[in-house]
Short mmCIF file of C-alpha atoms in Angstrom, two decimals:
data_model
loop_
_atom_site.label_atom_id
_atom_site.label_comp_id
_atom_site.label_asym_id
_atom_site.label_seq_id
_atom_site.Cartn_x
_atom_site.Cartn_y
_atom_site.Cartn_z
CA UNK Y 1 -8.37 -29.13 -20.64
CA UNK Y 2 -7.87 -27.40 -24.12
CA UNK Y 3 -6.92 -30.15 -26.59
CA UNK Y 4 -6.70 -28.10 -29.73
CA UNK Y 5 -3.45 -26.49 -29.08
CA UNK Y 6 -0.21 -26.85 -31.42
CA UNK Y 7 1.47 -30.06 -30.10
CA UNK Y 8 4.44 -29.40 -32.42
CA UNK Y 9 5.29 -26.31 -30.26
CA UNK Y 10 4.43 -27.83 -27.00
CA UNK Y 11 7.88 -29.12 -26.29
CA UNK Y 12 9.37 -25.76 -26.95
CA UNK Y 13 6.71 -24.17 -24.82
CA UNK Y 14 7.73 -26.53 -21.84
CA UNK Y 15 11.42 -25.54 -22.22
CA UNK Y 16 10.37 -21.87 -22.02
CA UNK Y 17 8.17 -22.62 -19.00
CA UNK Y 18 11.21 -24.12 -17.24
CA UNK Y 19 13.22 -21.16 -17.86
CA UNK Y 20 10.68 -18.90 -16.58
CA UNK Y 21 10.16 -21.19 -13.55
CA UNK Y 22 13.90 -21.03 -12.90
CA UNK Y 23 13.90 -17.21 -12.64
CA UNK Y 24 10.76 -17.34 -10.54
CA UNK Y 25 12.31 -19.81 -8.11
CA UNK Y 26 15.29 -17.57 -7.58
CA UNK Y 27 12.99 -14.64 -7.00
CA UNK Y 28 11.04 -16.53 -4.26
CA UNK Y 29 14.17 -18.15 -2.63
CA UNK Y 30 13.26 -21.63 -3.37
CA UNK Y 31 15.44 -24.64 -3.95
CA UNK Y 32 12.93 -26.62 -5.82
CA UNK Y 33 13.60 -27.70 -9.51
CA UNK Y 34 12.00 -25.91 -12.42
CA UNK Y 35 10.97 -29.22 -13.57
CA UNK Y 36 9.01 -29.77 -10.28
CA UNK Y 37 7.31 -26.44 -10.52
CA UNK Y 38 6.26 -26.97 -14.14
CA UNK Y 39 4.84 -30.52 -13.60
CA UNK Y 40 2.96 -29.33 -10.50
CA UNK Y 41 0.69 -27.18 -12.56
CA UNK Y 42 1.11 -28.56 -16.08
CA UNK Y 43 -2.69 -29.33 -16.41
CA UNK Y 44 -3.52 -25.86 -15.55
CA UNK Y 45 -0.94 -24.52 -18.06
CA UNK Y 46 -2.27 -26.72 -20.78
CA UNK Y 47 -5.76 -25.27 -20.10
CA UNK Y 48 -4.36 -21.72 -20.62
CA UNK Y 49 -2.86 -22.49 -23.86
CA UNK Y 50 -4.73 -20.86 -26.75
CA UNK Y 51 -6.07 -22.99 -29.80
CA UNK Y 52 -3.48 -23.37 -32.53
CA UNK Y 53 -5.69 -21.74 -35.08
CA UNK Y 54 -6.05 -18.65 -33.03
CA UNK Y 55 -3.19 -15.98 -33.89
CA UNK Y 56 -3.82 -12.88 -31.73
CA UNK Y 57 -0.95 -10.92 -30.26
CA UNK Y 58 -3.18 -9.57 -27.53
CA UNK Y 59 -4.56 -12.99 -26.64
CA UNK Y 60 -1.00 -14.35 -26.54
CA UNK Y 61 0.23 -11.48 -24.28
CA UNK Y 62 -2.71 -12.07 -21.99
CA UNK Y 63 -2.13 -15.76 -21.92
CA UNK Y 64 1.51 -15.38 -21.14
CA UNK Y 65 0.57 -13.15 -18.15
CA UNK Y 66 -1.71 -15.82 -16.69
CA UNK Y 67 0.87 -18.48 -17.35
CA UNK Y 68 3.40 -16.50 -15.40
CA UNK Y 69 1.08 -15.85 -12.52
CA UNK Y 70 0.28 -19.61 -12.27
CA UNK Y 71 3.99 -20.37 -12.34
CA UNK Y 72 4.62 -17.86 -9.60
CA UNK Y 73 1.92 -19.31 -7.46
CA UNK Y 74 3.47 -22.90 -7.91
CA UNK Y 75 6.88 -21.41 -7.18
CA UNK Y 76 5.70 -19.98 -3.89
CA UNK Y 77 3.93 -23.27 -3.07
CA UNK Y 78 7.46 -25.04 -2.97
CA UNK Y 79 8.53 -22.63 -0.17
CA UNK Y 80 5.80 -22.44 2.38
CA UNK Y 81 7.83 -20.39 4.96
CA UNK Y 82 9.42 -17.04 5.19
CA UNK Y 83 12.86 -16.76 3.72
CA UNK Y 84 13.04 -12.94 4.33
CA UNK Y 85 13.12 -12.11 0.62
CA UNK Y 86 11.59 -8.74 1.10
CA UNK Y 87 8.75 -9.21 -1.30
CA UNK Y 88 6.14 -8.19 1.27
CA UNK Y 89 8.29 -5.42 2.62
CA UNK Y 90 8.45 -3.62 -0.82
CA UNK Y 91 4.67 -3.88 -1.53
CA UNK Y 92 3.45 -1.61 1.27
CA UNK Y 93 4.12 -1.20 4.96
CA UNK Y 94 2.09 -3.20 7.50
CA UNK Y 95 -1.01 -1.99 9.22
CA UNK Y 96 -0.87 -2.16 12.96
CA UNK Y 97 -3.55 -4.31 14.89
CA UNK Y 98 -4.52 -4.17 18.52
CA UNK Y 99 -2.18 -7.20 18.96
CA UNK Y 100 0.66 -4.72 18.29
CA UNK Y 101 0.17 -2.56 21.44
CA UNK Y 102 3.02 -4.27 23.18
CA UNK Y 103 5.72 -3.35 20.45
CA UNK Y 104 4.43 0.11 20.36
CA UNK Y 105 4.90 0.70 24.16
CA UNK Y 106 8.17 -1.23 24.07
CA UNK Y 107 9.57 1.65 21.79
CA UNK Y 108 10.33 -0.75 19.10
CA UNK Y 109 8.17 1.48 16.77
CA UNK Y 110 8.35 5.13 17.76
CA UNK Y 111 5.47 7.32 17.08
CA UNK Y 112 7.40 9.36 14.58
CA UNK Y 113 7.73 6.35 12.33
CA UNK Y 114 4.04 5.98 12.15
CA UNK Y 115 1.39 7.41 9.81
CA UNK Y 116 -2.30 7.30 9.91
CA UNK Y 117 -4.56 6.50 6.85
CA UNK Y 118 -7.83 8.17 7.78
CA UNK Y 119 -11.30 6.91 6.84
CA UNK Y 120 -12.16 7.88 3.36
CA UNK Y 121 -8.58 8.69 2.38
CA UNK Y 122 -7.58 7.32 -1.13
CA UNK Y 123 -4.79 5.01 -0.31
CA UNK Y 124 -2.96 1.97 -1.66
CA UNK Y 125 -3.92 -1.46 -0.30
CA UNK Y 126 -1.08 -4.05 -0.09
CA UNK Y 127 -3.77 -6.70 -0.01
CA UNK Y 128 -5.76 -5.72 -3.19
CA UNK Y 129 -2.72 -3.90 -4.82
CA UNK Y 130 -5.12 -1.08 -5.83
CA UNK Y 131 -5.98 2.47 -4.76
CA UNK Y 132 -9.23 2.91 -2.94
CA UNK Y 133 -10.91 4.93 -0.22
CA UNK Y 134 -10.12 3.34 3.17
CA UNK Y 135 -13.23 2.14 4.80
CA UNK Y 136 -11.83 2.57 8.28
CA UNK Y 137 -9.01 4.29 10.03
CA UNK Y 138 -5.51 2.55 9.84
CA UNK Y 139 -2.27 3.21 11.73
CA UNK Y 140 0.55 2.04 9.50
CA UNK Y 141 4.49 2.10 9.53
CA UNK Y 142 5.93 4.82 7.41
CA UNK Y 143 7.23 4.02 3.88
CA UNK Y 144 10.32 5.57 2.10
CA UNK Y 145 9.36 8.60 0.16
CA UNK Y 146 7.79 7.97 -3.36
CA UNK Y 147 7.95 4.15 -2.85
CA UNK Y 148 5.82 1.43 -1.02
CA UNK Y 149 8.95 0.04 0.91
CA UNK Y 150 8.57 -0.19 4.72
CA UNK Y 151 10.91 2.18 6.39
CA UNK Y 152 12.36 -0.74 8.46
CA UNK Y 153 13.42 -2.71 5.34
CA UNK Y 154 16.97 -2.43 4.14
CA UNK Y 155 17.24 -3.39 0.47
CA UNK Y 156 20.99 -4.15 0.77
CA UNK Y 157 20.97 -7.50 2.18
CA UNK Y 158 17.09 -7.78 2.21
CA UNK Y 159 17.01 -7.04 5.90
CA UNK Y 160 14.12 -6.38 8.29
CA UNK Y 161 15.73 -4.13 10.97
CA UNK Y 162 13.03 -5.31 13.53
CA UNK Y 163 12.30 -8.68 12.24
CA UNK Y 164 12.34 -10.27 15.69
CA UNK Y 165 9.84 -7.68 16.89
CA UNK Y 166 8.01 -7.13 13.55
CA UNK Y 167 4.16 -6.35 13.63
CA UNK Y 168 1.58 -8.93 13.79
CA UNK Y 169 0.64 -8.39 10.05
CA UNK Y 170 4.22 -9.13 9.03
CA UNK Y 171 4.29 -12.30 11.13
CA UNK Y 172 1.04 -13.69 9.79
CA UNK Y 173 1.44 -12.58 6.15
CA UNK Y 174 2.62 -15.07 3.61
CA UNK Y 175 3.57 -13.70 0.22
CA UNK Y 176 3.26 -17.25 -1.22
CA UNK Y 177 -0.30 -17.62 0.13
CA UNK Y 178 -2.21 -14.47 -0.47
CA UNK Y 179 -5.34 -16.12 1.21
CA UNK Y 180 -3.72 -15.66 4.50
CA UNK Y 181 -4.70 -11.92 4.21
CA UNK Y 182 -8.27 -13.14 4.79
CA UNK Y 183 -7.29 -14.65 8.02
CA UNK Y 184 -6.71 -11.25 9.60
CA UNK Y 185 -9.18 -8.97 7.84
CA UNK Y 186 -11.75 -9.28 10.60
CA UNK Y 187 -9.39 -8.60 13.47
CA UNK Y 188 -9.49 -5.09 15.09
CA UNK Y 189 -6.91 -2.65 13.85
CA UNK Y 190 -5.02 -0.36 16.14
CA UNK Y 191 -6.48 3.22 16.31
CA UNK Y 192 -5.12 6.47 17.30
CA UNK Y 193 -7.55 6.61 20.23
CA UNK Y 194 -6.09 3.56 21.87
CA UNK Y 195 -2.77 5.20 21.64
CA UNK Y 196 -3.51 8.93 22.20
CA UNK Y 197 -6.89 8.94 23.81
CA UNK Y 198 -5.36 9.81 27.25
CA UNK Y 199 -3.30 12.82 26.00
CA UNK Y 200 -6.14 15.27 26.99
CA UNK Y 201 -5.78 18.63 25.02
CA UNK Y 202 -3.92 16.89 22.22
CA UNK Y 203 -6.55 14.30 21.69
CA UNK Y 204 -9.19 16.94 21.85
CA UNK Y 205 -7.42 18.73 18.93
CA UNK Y 206 -7.10 15.49 16.93
CA UNK Y 207 -10.93 15.08 17.35
CA UNK Y 208 -11.70 18.64 16.28
CA UNK Y 209 -9.34 18.06 13.31
CA UNK Y 210 -11.33 14.96 12.39
CA UNK Y 211 -14.60 16.90 12.66
CA UNK Y 212 -13.57 19.75 10.42
CA UNK Y 213 -11.02 18.16 8.08
CA UNK Y 214 -12.16 14.74 7.36
CA UNK Y 215 -11.73 13.08 4.08
CA UNK Y 216 -15.40 12.91 3.58
CA UNK Y 217 -15.63 16.66 3.87
CA UNK Y 218 -12.85 17.06 1.42
CA UNK Y 219 -14.43 14.73 -1.03
CA UNK Y 220 -17.74 16.57 -0.89
CA UNK Y 221 -16.00 19.95 -1.32
CA UNK Y 222 -14.03 18.73 -4.22
CA UNK Y 223 -17.32 17.44 -5.86
CA UNK Y 224 -18.92 20.71 -5.40
CA UNK Y 225 -15.93 22.50 -6.78
CA UNK Y 226 -16.27 20.58 -10.04
CA UNK Y 227 -20.06 20.92 -10.05
CA UNK Y 228 -19.76 24.79 -9.78
CA UNK Y 229 -16.87 24.91 -12.16
CA UNK Y 230 -14.47 26.26 -9.57
CA UNK Y 231 -16.79 28.81 -8.09
CA UNK Y 232 -16.51 27.09 -4.64
CA UNK Y 233 -12.66 26.86 -4.59
CA UNK Y 234 -12.74 28.93 -1.21
CA UNK Y 235 -14.44 25.96 0.58
CA UNK Y 236 -11.70 23.52 -0.56
CA UNK Y 237 -8.93 25.87 0.30
CA UNK Y 238 -10.46 26.53 3.77
CA UNK Y 239 -10.24 22.79 4.60
CA UNK Y 240 -6.65 22.66 3.34
CA UNK Y 241 -5.66 25.74 5.28
CA UNK Y 242 -7.17 24.40 8.48
CA UNK Y 243 -5.51 21.04 8.18
CA UNK Y 244 -2.13 22.85 7.67
CA UNK Y 245 -2.43 25.36 10.46
CA UNK Y 246 -3.60 22.80 13.06
CA UNK Y 247 -0.41 20.87 12.40
CA UNK Y 248 1.70 23.91 12.94
CA UNK Y 249 -0.29 24.94 15.93
CA UNK Y 250 0.37 21.43 17.67
CA UNK Y 251 4.02 21.57 16.85
CA UNK Y 252 4.39 24.92 18.45
CA UNK Y 253 1.95 24.55 21.40
CA UNK Y 254 3.18 21.12 22.57
CA UNK Y 255 6.84 21.59 21.27
CA UNK Y 256 6.65 18.44 19.37
CA UNK Y 257 8.69 17.34 16.09
CA UNK Y 258 6.89 17.80 12.98
CA UNK Y 259 7.41 14.21 12.02
CA UNK Y 260 4.63 13.19 14.47
CA UNK Y 261 2.05 15.09 12.53
CA UNK Y 262 1.35 12.38 9.98
CA UNK Y 263 0.51 10.02 12.97
CA UNK Y 264 -1.60 12.61 14.78
CA UNK Y 265 -3.46 13.92 11.82
CA UNK Y 266 -2.81 11.66 8.79
CA UNK Y 267 -1.28 12.62 5.52
CA UNK Y 268 -1.51 16.45 4.85
CA UNK Y 269 -4.47 17.22 2.73
CA UNK Y 270 -2.30 19.41 0.49
CA UNK Y 271 -0.76 16.08 -0.59
CA UNK Y 272 -3.94 14.00 -0.43
CA UNK Y 273 -5.78 16.36 -2.67
CA UNK Y 274 -3.64 15.11 -5.61
CA UNK Y 275 -5.87 11.95 -5.74
CA UNK Y 276 -8.58 14.36 -7.07
CA UNK Y 277 -6.31 15.51 -9.66
CA UNK Y 278 -5.51 18.76 -7.93
CA UNK Y 279 -2.31 20.53 -6.93
CA UNK Y 280 -1.68 22.99 -4.05
CA UNK Y 281 0.92 25.63 -4.16
CA UNK Y 282 1.86 27.54 -1.16
CA UNK Y 283 2.98 31.20 -1.86
CA UNK Y 284 5.46 33.20 0.18
CA UNK Y 285 2.68 35.05 1.97
CA UNK Y 286 1.24 31.70 3.27
CA UNK Y 287 -1.66 31.67 0.96
CA UNK Y 288 -2.69 28.38 -1.00
CA UNK Y 289 -3.44 28.20 -4.70
CA UNK Y 290 -5.21 25.22 -6.12
CA UNK Y 291 -4.67 24.16 -9.74
CA UNK Y 292 -5.47 21.10 -11.83
CA UNK Y 293 -2.75 18.63 -11.98
CA UNK Y 294 -3.23 18.06 -15.75
CA UNK Y 295 -2.15 21.82 -16.32
CA UNK Y 296 1.41 20.72 -15.83
CA UNK Y 297 1.20 18.28 -18.76
CA UNK Y 298 -0.62 20.83 -20.95
CA UNK Y 299 1.89 23.65 -20.35
#
């Protein structure tokens, strides 16, 4: 434990800790006392305190961030059960596992409320809380536009509208115990083939789309675009156009609503390409134009 901290400020520091703990307890929905939370991790907090001789604003800010993280962990530990606070629901929608087949077929979760994250897509992980290329396909519940909030979550009242039939990940996930994520990481995730493999011509089109419009192909095409300084732009545009027109073809051919396409084919590549710093404009004649996103800032 760090022993060279300013003891004259320690009582004040503990008071500040209790106030911070009070706010965190309200956030996590626990009835524990701030005193209990602080005392449960006091040794850890003392170890985080910088030496009295060190006066560095950046170090102090970094230390306080670590202190708050430790207090939050201690606050969650006082409430080892779900109180439906909505913390998990607003950090990313759940991924479906094979264990969720029953709720899919019971019509609790309709296909139009699903989206597919395809292998290689740059996507946000609610486990690591970072963006990274997906190492496998995932079928997820949709999120509200421009947010990471699950479409079944109503912020007013903090209500999950399918709580009694919520997916497996929601049932096993514990926001107060991130380690539980590891408990399910090895379990088989639900894939499109398990749900759509028997649809005949539709599934054949989905497979053809994956062969010709995969994220691996898009990534390679974008890399060549950069290496050739824009000379291979036609290759990128061809992938984007094919992805776009296959969606329109399926909607027309099978007379299906367009909101099913994100489930069948994943996120449109015209949107996914923004992860590479590019922007797609569709002109009135149906042609696509590709421009750097940064140009909007520079203009």
